[in-house]
Coordinates of C-alpha atoms in Angstrom, one line a residue:
M78 CA -0.2 -0.1 0.0
R79 CA 1.5 3.2 -0.8
K80 CA -1.1 5.3 0.0
I81 CA 0.4 5.4 3.4
M82 CA 1.6 8.3 4.2
K83 CA -0.7 10.6 5.2
K84 CA -2.9 9.2 2.9
A85 CA -4.4 5.9 2.4
L86 CA -2.8 4.1 0.6
G87 CA -1.9 0.4 -1.9
F88 CA -4.2 -2.0 -0.6
T89 CA -1.5 -3.8 -1.7
L90 CA -2.8 -5.9 0.2
A91 CA -2.4 -8.5 0.2
A92 CA -4.6 -7.0 0.8
L93 CA -2.5 -5.0 0.7
M94 CA -3.2 -5.8 0.1
T95 CA -3.1 -7.1 -0.1
L96 CA -1.8 -5.7 0.6
S97 CA -3.8 -8.9 0.0
L98 CA -4.4 -5.8 -0.3
A99 CA -2.5 -7.1 -0.5
A100 CA -3.7 -7.0 1.3
C101 CA -2.9 -5.7 -1.4
S102 CA -4.4 -5.2 0.1
S103 CA -4.6 -8.1 -1.3
A104 CA -6.6 -10.7 -1.0
G105 CA -9.5 -12.8 -1.0
G106 CA -9.3 -10.1 0.4
G107 CA -5.9 -7.9 0.2
A108 CA -4.5 -4.4 -0.7
T109 CA -1.4 -3.3 -1.3
G110 CA 0.8 -0.2 -1.4
E111 CA -2.6 1.4 -2.2
N112 CA -4.8 1.0 0.5
A113 CA -7.7 3.6 -0.6
A114 CA -10.3 3.8 2.1
G115 CA -13.6 4.3 0.7
Q116 CA -14.0 4.9 -3.3
E117 CA -16.7 4.3 -4.1
S118 CA -17.5 2.1 -8.0
T119 CA -19.6 3.8 -10.2
A120 CA -19.1 0.6 -12.1
A121 CA -20.6 -1.6 -9.1
Q122 CA -24.0 0.6 -10.5
E123 CA -23.5 -0.7 -13.3
S124 CA -23.5 -4.5 -12.9
A125 CA -24.7 -6.6 -15.2
A126 CA -25.9 -9.9 -13.8
P127 CA -26.4 -12.5 -11.4
A128 CA -23.4 -14.6 -9.9
E129 CA -24.8 -17.7 -12.0
T130 CA -25.8 -16.2 -14.9
A131 CA -22.4 -14.6 -15.3
Q132 CA -20.3 -17.3 -14.4
D133 CA -22.6 -20.1 -16.3
A134 CA -22.3 -17.2 -19.3
Q135 CA -18.5 -17.7 -19.1
S136 CA -18.7 -21.4 -19.2
T137 CA -20.5 -21.3 -22.2
E138 CA -17.8 -19.0 -24.1
A139 CA -15.2 -21.0 -23.2
A140 CA -17.5 -24.4 -23.8
Q141 CA -17.6 -22.4 -26.9
G142 CA -14.2 -20.7 -27.5
S143 CA -12.8 -24.5 -27.6
A144 CA -15.5 -25.1 -30.4
T145 CA -14.6 -22.5 -32.2
G146 CA -10.9 -22.8 -32.1
E147 CA -11.1 -19.5 -30.2
K148 CA -8.6 -19.5 -26.8
I149 CA -9.8 -18.0 -23.6
V150 CA -8.5 -18.0 -20.1
N151 CA -10.2 -17.9 -17.2
V152 CA -8.7 -16.2 -13.8
G153 CA -10.2 -17.3 -10.6
V154 CA -10.2 -14.4 -8.2
T155 CA -11.6 -14.1 -4.1
D156 CA -11.8 -10.3 -3.9
T157 CA -15.1 -8.0 -5.5
L158 CA -13.8 -4.5 -7.8
T159 CA -14.5 -1.3 -6.5
S160 CA -13.6 0.2 -10.0
L161 CA -12.3 -0.1 -13.5
N162 CA -11.3 3.4 -13.9
P163 CA -7.5 4.1 -12.7
L164 CA -8.7 7.7 -11.6
L165 CA -10.4 5.6 -8.6
L166 CA -7.1 3.0 -8.0
N167 CA -7.2 2.3 -4.5
G168 CA -4.4 -1.0 -2.7
G169 CA -6.7 -3.7 -3.7
E170 CA -4.4 -5.7 -5.9
V171 CA -7.6 -7.1 -8.0
N172 CA -8.4 -3.5 -8.8
K173 CA -4.7 -2.5 -9.5
Y174 CA -4.4 -5.6 -11.7
A175 CA -7.5 -5.6 -13.6
T176 CA -7.6 -1.8 -14.3
G177 CA -3.7 -2.7 -15.7
L178 CA -4.7 -4.9 -18.3
M179 CA -5.8 -1.7 -20.2
F180 CA -4.0 0.8 -18.7
L181 CA -0.3 0.3 -18.7
P182 CA 1.6 1.8 -15.4
L183 CA 5.0 3.2 -15.9
M184 CA 6.9 0.9 -13.9
E185 CA 6.1 -2.6 -12.3
L186 CA 8.0 -5.2 -10.2
D187 CA 8.9 -8.3 -12.1
A188 CA 8.6 -11.9 -10.1
E189 CA 12.0 -11.6 -8.6
L190 CA 11.4 -8.2 -7.3
N191 CA 12.8 -5.8 -10.2
F192 CA 11.6 -2.9 -11.3
V193 CA 10.2 -4.0 -15.0
P194 CA 9.7 -1.0 -17.8
M195 CA 6.3 -0.9 -19.0
V196 CA 5.0 2.7 -20.0
A197 CA 8.6 4.0 -18.9
D198 CA 11.7 2.4 -20.2
S199 CA 13.8 4.8 -17.7
I200 CA 13.1 7.0 -14.6
T201 CA 16.0 8.3 -12.9
T202 CA 17.3 10.9 -10.2
E203 CA 19.9 12.4 -9.3
D204 CA 18.9 14.3 -6.6
N205 CA 16.1 12.3 -4.7
L206 CA 13.8 15.2 -5.7
N207 CA 13.7 15.1 -9.0
F208 CA 13.0 12.2 -11.0
I209 CA 13.2 12.0 -14.9
V210 CA 10.6 9.5 -16.5
H211 CA 11.0 8.7 -20.0
I212 CA 8.3 7.3 -22.1
D213 CA 9.1 4.4 -24.2
E214 CA 9.3 5.4 -28.4
A215 CA 8.0 2.5 -29.0
A216 CA 4.5 3.0 -26.8
V217 CA 1.4 4.0 -28.9
W218 CA -2.5 3.3 -28.1
S219 CA -4.4 1.1 -29.4
D220 CA -5.7 3.5 -31.9
G221 CA -1.9 4.0 -33.0
T222 CA -1.1 7.5 -31.5
P223 CA 2.6 7.8 -29.8
I224 CA 1.6 7.9 -25.8
T225 CA 3.4 10.7 -24.6
A226 CA 4.5 12.9 -21.6
D227 CA 1.3 15.1 -22.3
D228 CA -0.3 11.7 -21.7
V229 CA 1.1 11.1 -18.1
A230 CA 0.8 15.0 -17.0
Y231 CA -2.7 14.8 -18.0
T232 CA -3.2 11.7 -15.9
A233 CA -1.4 13.4 -12.8
L234 CA -3.4 16.2 -13.0
R235 CA -6.7 14.6 -12.8
L236 CA -5.1 12.2 -10.1
A237 CA -4.6 15.5 -8.0
S238 CA -7.9 16.7 -9.1
P239 CA -10.1 17.7 -5.9
L240 CA -13.1 16.7 -8.5
I241 CA -12.1 13.0 -8.8
N242 CA -11.2 12.9 -4.9
N243 CA -8.9 10.3 -4.5
T244 CA -7.7 10.4 -1.8
S245 CA -5.2 7.0 -1.9
M246 CA -2.7 8.5 -4.3
M247 CA -0.6 10.7 -2.2
Y248 CA -0.2 13.3 -4.6
Y249 CA 1.1 15.6 -1.6
V250 CA 4.4 15.0 -1.9
F251 CA 4.9 17.0 -5.4
E252 CA 5.3 20.3 -5.8
G253 CA 2.3 22.6 -6.7
V254 CA 0.0 20.0 -4.7
G255 CA -1.8 21.1 -1.3
E256 CA -1.3 18.8 1.8
D257 CA -4.7 17.3 1.1
G258 CA -3.4 15.5 -1.9
F259 CA -5.6 18.1 -4.6
V260 CA -4.4 20.8 -6.7
E261 CA -6.8 23.7 -6.7
E262 CA -9.9 23.1 -8.7
G263 CA -9.4 24.3 -12.4
A264 CA -5.9 24.0 -12.2
E265 CA -4.1 23.3 -15.5
S266 CA -0.8 21.8 -14.8
I267 CA 0.8 20.5 -11.4
E268 CA 4.3 22.5 -10.4
G269 CA 5.9 19.6 -9.8
V270 CA 5.1 17.4 -12.9
Q271 CA 6.5 19.3 -15.8
V272 CA 6.4 18.2 -19.6
V273 CA 10.3 18.2 -20.9
D274 CA 9.7 17.1 -24.5
E275 CA 7.2 14.7 -26.3
K276 CA 8.5 11.3 -24.1
T277 CA 9.8 12.4 -21.3
V278 CA 8.3 14.1 -18.2
Q279 CA 9.5 15.7 -14.8
F280 CA 8.0 15.1 -11.6
T281 CA 9.3 17.4 -8.2
T282 CA 8.7 16.3 -4.8
K283 CA 8.8 18.7 -1.6
E284 CA 11.6 16.2 0.6
P285 CA 14.2 13.7 -0.5
M286 CA 12.4 10.6 -1.4
A287 CA 14.2 7.1 -2.7
L288 CA 13.6 6.4 -6.1
M289 CA 12.6 2.9 -5.0
T290 CA 9.8 4.3 -2.7
F291 CA 9.2 6.4 -6.1
L292 CA 9.0 3.7 -8.5
N293 CA 7.1 1.6 -5.8
S294 CA 4.4 4.5 -4.4
Y295 CA 4.1 5.8 -7.9
A296 CA 5.1 4.7 -11.2
R297 CA 3.5 1.2 -10.1
Y298 CA 0.4 3.1 -9.4
L299 CA 0.2 5.7 -12.5
L300 CA -1.8 4.3 -14.8
T301 CA -1.5 6.6 -17.8
L302 CA -4.6 7.9 -19.8
P303 CA -5.7 8.6 -23.6
K304 CA -5.5 12.5 -23.4
H305 CA -6.5 13.0 -26.5
V306 CA -9.9 10.7 -26.3
I307 CA -10.8 12.3 -23.3
E308 CA -9.5 15.4 -22.2
T309 CA -12.9 16.8 -23.2
I310 CA -15.1 15.1 -20.9
E311 CA -15.7 17.8 -18.2
E312 CA -13.3 16.9 -14.8
A313 CA -16.3 16.8 -12.9
D314 CA -17.9 13.9 -14.7
L315 CA -14.7 11.8 -15.4
T316 CA -15.6 9.5 -12.4
T317 CA -19.2 8.6 -13.9
N318 CA -18.3 8.7 -17.7
E319 CA -19.6 5.1 -19.2
W320 CA -15.9 6.1 -21.9
F321 CA -14.5 4.0 -18.9
N322 CA -16.9 1.2 -18.8
Q323 CA -15.3 -0.2 -22.6
P324 CA -12.7 2.4 -23.0
D325 CA -11.9 2.2 -26.7
V326 CA -8.5 3.2 -26.6
I327 CA -6.1 1.6 -24.5
S328 CA -2.6 0.9 -23.6
G329 CA -2.9 -2.7 -22.5
P330 CA -3.2 -6.0 -24.0
F331 CA -6.6 -6.2 -23.7
Y332 CA -9.9 -4.7 -24.2
L333 CA -12.7 -4.5 -21.1
T334 CA -15.9 -6.4 -22.9
D335 CA -18.0 -7.0 -20.0
F336 CA -18.1 -6.5 -15.8
D337 CA -20.2 -6.7 -13.0
V338 CA -17.3 -5.5 -10.2
D339 CA -19.0 -8.5 -7.5
H340 CA -18.9 -11.6 -10.4
Y341 CA -16.2 -11.2 -13.4
V342 CA -14.4 -9.1 -15.5
S343 CA -14.2 -9.9 -19.2
Y344 CA -12.0 -9.1 -21.9
A345 CA -10.6 -9.2 -25.3
A346 CA -7.7 -9.0 -26.6
N347 CA -5.6 -6.4 -28.3
E348 CA -4.4 -6.9 -31.6
N349 CA -3.0 -3.5 -32.0
Y350 CA -0.9 -3.6 -28.7
W351 CA 2.6 -2.3 -28.9
K352 CA 3.8 -4.6 -26.7
G353 CA 2.7 -7.9 -29.0
A354 CA -0.6 -9.0 -29.8
P355 CA -2.0 -11.6 -27.2
K356 CA -1.9 -14.7 -28.2
I357 CA -4.7 -16.0 -26.3
D358 CA -8.5 -14.2 -27.7
K359 CA -10.2 -13.4 -24.6
L360 CA -9.5 -13.7 -20.7
N361 CA -11.9 -13.4 -18.0
I362 CA -11.4 -12.2 -14.5
R363 CA -14.0 -14.3 -12.1
I364 CA -14.7 -13.5 -8.9
V365 CA -15.5 -16.6 -7.0
D366 CA -15.6 -17.7 -3.4
G367 CA -12.4 -19.2 -2.4
S368 CA -14.2 -22.8 -1.7
Q369 CA -15.3 -23.0 -4.9
L370 CA -11.6 -22.5 -6.8
Y371 CA -10.6 -26.2 -5.9
A372 CA -13.4 -27.7 -7.9
G373 CA -13.3 -24.8 -10.6
L374 CA -9.2 -26.0 -11.2
Q375 CA -10.2 -29.3 -11.2
S376 CA -12.7 -29.2 -13.8
G377 CA -10.6 -26.7 -15.9
E378 CA -13.6 -24.1 -15.7
I379 CA -10.8 -21.6 -13.5
D380 CA -7.0 -21.9 -15.5
I381 CA -5.1 -20.3 -13.4
T382 CA -5.0 -18.0 -9.9
Q383 CA -2.7 -15.8 -7.8
Q384 CA -1.6 -15.8 -4.6
T385 CA -2.6 -12.3 -3.3
M386 CA -6.0 -12.1 -5.3
S387 CA -7.2 -15.5 -5.0
V388 CA -6.9 -16.9 -1.8
I389 CA -7.1 -20.4 -1.7
P390 CA -8.5 -21.9 1.3
P391 CA -5.5 -24.3 2.7
E392 CA -8.0 -26.7 3.7
D393 CA -7.9 -27.1 0.4
Y394 CA -3.9 -26.9 -0.3
E395 CA -3.6 -31.2 -0.5
S396 CA -6.4 -31.5 -2.6
V397 CA -5.5 -29.1 -5.7
E398 CA -1.5 -30.0 -5.1
A399 CA -3.2 -34.1 -6.2
L400 CA -4.5 -32.5 -9.0
E401 CA -3.3 -33.6 -12.6
N402 CA -4.4 -30.9 -14.1
V403 CA -2.5 -28.2 -12.8
E404 CA 0.7 -27.1 -11.2
V405 CA 1.5 -25.7 -7.9
V406 CA 3.5 -22.8 -7.1
Y407 CA 3.7 -21.1 -3.5
G408 CA 4.4 -17.7 -3.0
S409 CA 7.6 -15.8 -0.9
P410 CA 6.2 -15.2 2.7
I411 CA 4.8 -12.0 1.5
T412 CA 1.1 -11.5 2.3
N413 CA 0.1 -9.7 5.3
Q414 CA -2.0 -10.5 7.6
S415 CA -2.5 -7.6 9.2
V416 CA -4.6 -6.6 11.9
F417 CA -4.8 -2.8 13.3
I418 CA -5.9 -1.2 15.7
Q419 CA -8.1 1.9 16.0
T420 CA -5.7 3.3 18.7
A421 CA -8.0 6.7 18.9
N422 CA -10.3 4.0 20.1
V423 CA -7.6 1.5 22.5
P424 CA -6.2 4.0 23.3
D425 CA -4.2 2.3 26.3
A426 CA -1.0 0.5 24.9
R427 CA -1.4 -1.9 27.3
V428 CA -4.6 -3.3 26.4
R429 CA -3.0 -3.7 23.1
Q430 CA 0.3 -5.5 23.9
A431 CA -2.5 -7.8 26.1
L432 CA -4.4 -8.3 22.2
L433 CA -1.3 -9.4 21.3
Y434 CA 0.1 -11.6 24.2
A435 CA -3.4 -13.4 24.6
I436 CA -3.4 -15.2 20.7
D437 CA -1.4 -18.1 20.1
R438 CA -0.9 -17.2 16.3
Q439 CA 1.9 -20.4 15.8
Q440 CA -1.0 -22.7 16.3
I441 CA -3.3 -20.2 14.4
L442 CA -0.6 -20.9 11.4
E443 CA -0.1 -24.6 12.1
Q444 CA -3.6 -25.4 12.5
L445 CA -5.4 -23.1 9.7
L446 CA -2.6 -22.8 6.8
N447 CA -0.7 -26.0 7.1
G448 CA 2.4 -23.8 8.3
H449 CA 2.7 -22.4 5.1
G450 CA 3.9 -18.8 6.0
E451 CA 5.4 -17.8 9.2
V452 CA 4.6 -15.1 12.6
V453 CA 6.2 -12.2 12.6
D454 CA 6.4 -8.4 14.7
G455 CA 5.7 -5.7 12.9
F456 CA 5.6 -5.0 8.7
L457 CA 8.5 -6.6 7.0
S458 CA 9.1 -10.6 6.7
S459 CA 11.6 -12.6 5.2
A460 CA 11.3 -12.3 1.9
S461 CA 12.3 -8.2 2.1
P462 CA 15.6 -7.9 2.0
Y463 CA 15.9 -5.4 5.1
F464 CA 13.9 -8.4 7.5
D465 CA 16.1 -8.3 11.0
E466 CA 15.9 -11.9 12.1
S467 CA 17.2 -10.4 15.7
I468 CA 13.5 -9.9 16.1
T469 CA 11.7 -12.5 17.7
P470 CA 8.3 -12.4 18.0
I471 CA 5.7 -12.0 20.8
S472 CA 5.0 -15.4 22.0
Y473 CA 1.7 -16.9 23.7
D474 CA 1.4 -15.7 26.9
P475 CA -2.1 -15.4 28.4
A476 CA -0.6 -14.7 32.2
K477 CA 1.1 -11.8 30.7
A478 CA -2.2 -10.6 29.0
Q479 CA -4.2 -10.7 32.2
E480 CA -1.3 -9.0 34.0
L481 CA -1.2 -6.0 31.8
L482 CA -5.4 -5.5 31.8
A483 CA -5.0 -5.3 35.4
E484 CA -2.6 -2.8 35.1
A485 CA -4.6 -0.6 32.6
G486 CA -7.7 -0.6 34.8
W487 CA -9.4 -3.3 31.9
D488 CA -12.9 -3.9 33.4
G489 CA -14.2 -6.1 30.7
S490 CA -17.6 -3.9 30.3
Q491 CA -16.5 -2.7 26.4
T492 CA -16.8 -5.0 23.3
L493 CA -14.3 -4.1 20.5
R494 CA -15.7 -3.9 17.3
F495 CA -13.7 -6.4 14.6
Y496 CA -14.1 -6.2 11.2
V497 CA -12.4 -9.1 8.5
N498 CA -12.8 -9.7 5.1
S499 CA -15.7 -12.0 5.0
G500 CA -13.4 -13.2 1.0
D501 CA -10.6 -14.6 3.2
T502 CA -12.4 -18.0 4.4
T503 CA -8.9 -18.9 6.4
F504 CA -9.4 -15.8 8.6
V505 CA -12.5 -15.5 9.1
N506 CA -11.9 -18.4 11.1
A507 CA -8.8 -17.2 12.3
A508 CA -11.1 -14.3 13.8
T509 CA -12.9 -17.1 15.9
V510 CA -10.2 -18.3 17.0
M511 CA -8.7 -14.8 18.5
A512 CA -12.0 -13.8 19.6
A513 CA -12.4 -17.1 21.6
Q514 CA -9.1 -16.3 23.0
W515 CA -9.1 -12.8 23.8
A516 CA -12.5 -13.7 25.6
A517 CA -10.4 -16.4 27.8
V518 CA -8.2 -13.4 29.5
G519 CA -11.4 -11.1 29.5
I520 CA -11.7 -9.2 26.5
K521 CA -14.9 -9.0 24.2
A522 CA -15.0 -9.1 20.8
E523 CA -17.8 -8.6 18.1
I524 CA -16.9 -10.0 14.9
T525 CA -18.1 -8.2 11.9
T526 CA -17.6 -9.7 8.5
V527 CA -18.0 -7.6 5.2
D528 CA -16.6 -8.0 1.7
F529 CA -13.8 -6.4 0.4
A530 CA -15.1 -3.1 -0.9
T531 CA -17.1 -2.6 2.2
L532 CA -14.0 -3.5 4.4
M533 CA -12.1 -0.6 2.4
S534 CA -14.8 1.8 3.5
V535 CA -15.0 1.4 6.9
A536 CA -11.1 1.7 7.4
G537 CA -11.6 4.6 5.5
S538 CA -14.2 5.3 8.1
K539 CA -11.9 5.2 11.0
D540 CA -15.5 4.0 12.5
Y541 CA -14.1 0.5 14.1
D542 CA -11.5 -1.1 17.0
I543 CA -9.7 -3.6 15.6
L544 CA -9.8 -4.4 11.6
A545 CA -8.0 -7.0 9.8
V546 CA -6.6 -7.2 6.1
Q547 CA -4.4 -9.1 4.1
Y548 CA -2.0 -6.6 3.1
T549 CA 0.9 -7.4 0.1
Y550 CA 3.9 -4.8 2.0
S551 CA 6.6 -4.9 -1.0
P552 CA 9.6 -6.4 0.7
V553 CA 11.9 -3.3 -1.6
D554 CA 9.9 -0.8 -0.3
P555 CA 7.5 -0.9 2.9
Y556 CA 8.2 3.1 3.3
T557 CA 5.2 4.6 1.8
D558 CA 2.7 2.3 3.6
M559 CA 4.4 2.6 7.0
A560 CA 4.6 5.9 7.3
W561 CA 0.9 6.4 6.2
L562 CA -0.6 3.3 8.2
L563 CA 1.8 4.9 11.1
G564 CA 0.7 8.7 10.1
G565 CA -1.4 10.0 13.5
E566 CA -4.9 11.1 12.7
G567 CA -6.4 9.8 9.7
S568 CA -4.5 7.0 9.1
W569 CA -6.0 3.0 9.9
T570 CA -4.1 2.9 13.0
S571 CA -4.3 7.1 13.8
Y572 CA -0.8 6.2 16.0
A573 CA 2.2 8.2 15.7
D574 CA 5.3 8.4 17.7
D575 CA 8.6 10.5 16.7
T576 CA 11.6 7.7 16.6
V577 CA 9.2 5.6 14.4
N578 CA 8.9 9.1 12.0
E579 CA 12.5 9.3 12.1
A580 CA 13.6 6.6 11.3
L581 CA 11.2 6.3 8.1
A582 CA 12.2 9.3 6.8
G583 CA 15.9 8.2 7.1
T584 CA 15.1 5.3 4.5
Q585 CA 14.6 8.4 2.0
T586 CA 18.2 9.4 1.9
T587 CA 20.2 5.6 2.3
S588 CA 20.4 2.9 -0.4
D589 CA 22.8 1.3 2.1
A590 CA 21.1 -2.5 2.9
A591 CA 22.7 -2.7 6.5
E592 CA 20.9 1.1 6.9
L593 CA 18.0 0.0 5.4
T594 CA 17.7 -2.6 7.7
E595 CA 18.5 -0.6 10.7
L596 CA 15.9 1.9 10.4
Y597 CA 12.9 -0.6 9.8
S598 CA 14.0 -2.6 12.4
I599 CA 13.7 0.8 14.8
A600 CA 10.0 0.6 13.5
D601 CA 9.4 -3.2 13.7
K602 CA 10.5 -3.0 17.6
K603 CA 8.0 -0.1 18.1
M604 CA 5.0 -2.3 16.9
Q605 CA 5.9 -5.0 19.4
E606 CA 5.9 -2.2 22.3
D607 CA 3.2 0.0 21.1
V608 CA 0.9 -2.6 19.4
P609 CA -0.8 0.0 16.8
M610 CA -0.9 -3.2 14.7
F611 CA 0.0 -6.9 14.5
S612 CA 0.8 -9.5 12.0
A613 CA -1.6 -12.5 12.6
Y614 CA 0.8 -14.6 10.2
I615 CA 2.5 -13.9 6.8
I616 CA 1.0 -16.4 4.0
S617 CA 3.4 -18.4 1.5
A618 CA 0.0 -18.2 -0.5
Q619 CA -0.7 -21.3 -3.0
G620 CA -1.3 -20.7 -6.8
A621 CA -1.8 -23.0 -9.0
V622 CA -1.9 -22.9 -13.3
S623 CA -3.5 -25.3 -15.7
K624 CA -1.3 -27.2 -17.6
R625 CA -3.1 -26.9 -20.9
L626 CA -1.6 -22.8 -19.7
T627 CA 1.7 -22.1 -21.3
G628 CA 3.9 -18.9 -20.5
A629 CA 1.8 -17.9 -17.3
T630 CA 2.9 -18.2 -13.6
P631 CA 1.3 -17.6 -10.3
S632 CA 3.4 -14.8 -8.7
V633 CA 2.7 -12.4 -6.2
F634 CA 4.0 -9.4 -8.7
G635 CA 4.7 -9.3 -12.0
F636 CA 2.0 -11.6 -12.5
F637 CA 0.0 -10.2 -16.1
N638 CA 3.5 -8.5 -17.0
D639 CA 4.1 -10.9 -20.0
V640 CA 0.0 -11.7 -20.5
Q641 CA 0.3 -10.8 -23.9
N642 CA 3.0 -14.2 -24.4
W643 CA 0.2 -16.9 -22.3
D644 CA -1.0 -19.5 -24.5
V645 CA -3.2 -22.8 -24.4
T646 CA -2.3 -25.9 -25.9
E647 CA -5.4 -28.4 -25.9

């Protein structure tokens, strides 16, 4: 999640995430690098069909495709979308991936955590203030018009528009943008986003920013729009205009043909894709319950799942592994099942510490995830090059929890409101275990399960005591998410600490791995002390791909980077 500094950024998710969602967000629910609390989707009102009808139609289409020779691939995911409009992009992984099939980001992470060119072929800085973005000379829109710096600057201007009101993009870091993340209404340019020439644009930040942070938090989430096509649309109408329901000029490999944000998204190949025409004719994202993924993979109705968008219940892992028609790929421990405590509502750190001491995270990991993951404290997992192995996670100690509650004068009369993503069936079960363990030490918690879109809305409202979401913090640059989530009033935790702020600021002025490890460690250790958030567990999630599909591998990052090379062999 990237919105994280002061805005609301990143799911990622796996959340966050995960960052899934992220966690993103990511995930059968997650966020990532972009947490976007509360963005409303116009697309949701364009919903076209009930779930059964949509899935039946896609199954029929797949059968017809086989008969006619069309190559059709179905991607199974477990999160609903909030929008397919790049101007309303938030932190949910599924939103970013689904929209990125039409409109490419400037750059993207690949499976090995390297930044690779998408629309831009290079992004450089000499002073960590001015970032030079060069657009690939070969990059063109589907109508043959070159993708230019004007398109990038136009998109950035609209993302910073108070009429668009996207609170997730954190553009307040750039010169000329207010602390609320917006320019003045009617602004025709951003001081900190200037066109240098037809293929070059310069972004200028108010404070020093690491190149890695610019790449991860901005280059990955600016999905450039065709200025020459939509500049005549009134600015106030850009969030609702029907053009975004079926864009006819795109930069990516697939055109959007139909969608229902709760059930499916359907695409057709862009034969004029400048990176190469896709080898498959159609691609469908099918939004299903996690319990349906195994059956879909078994029957062939689902061809591929991805670790942060597609939450296969751990109880199905062995069954999926046994399928002869699929290959299984486990992701690195990246997806963080993050639990955020709204410190404005739970202000005593001793009570928050008790919440952590009272739960047996290792038992939850072993019993509900079959050990596919790890337990850590804070944000970084062992997948990050900046992970501090010396931090020992807080162990299960209900007696210590009761001692802390007694010190805090906790009388047990308060009921904590605990919001959980209904699409993540594994964590719904984990939350039940956690609530029972809390009850055993005298803490009452009421679990409310909601879909991912609603969960993001609740997160934005701050009207909760505890909220859990799969969050995919970028292993190479967790700064933005951490800075926002720990950014005081307005963040998901309402927590702020000078020591943490100083350490995080330091990550923006060094590229030394050992120093970065030390700085991030300071923040993670403070999470143990003050507990504005904790990690229930880190998931090494299962992905699966049909053996009839070539060129495709489930990966936490870079899943669709080369989707034009996916192919079907019968």
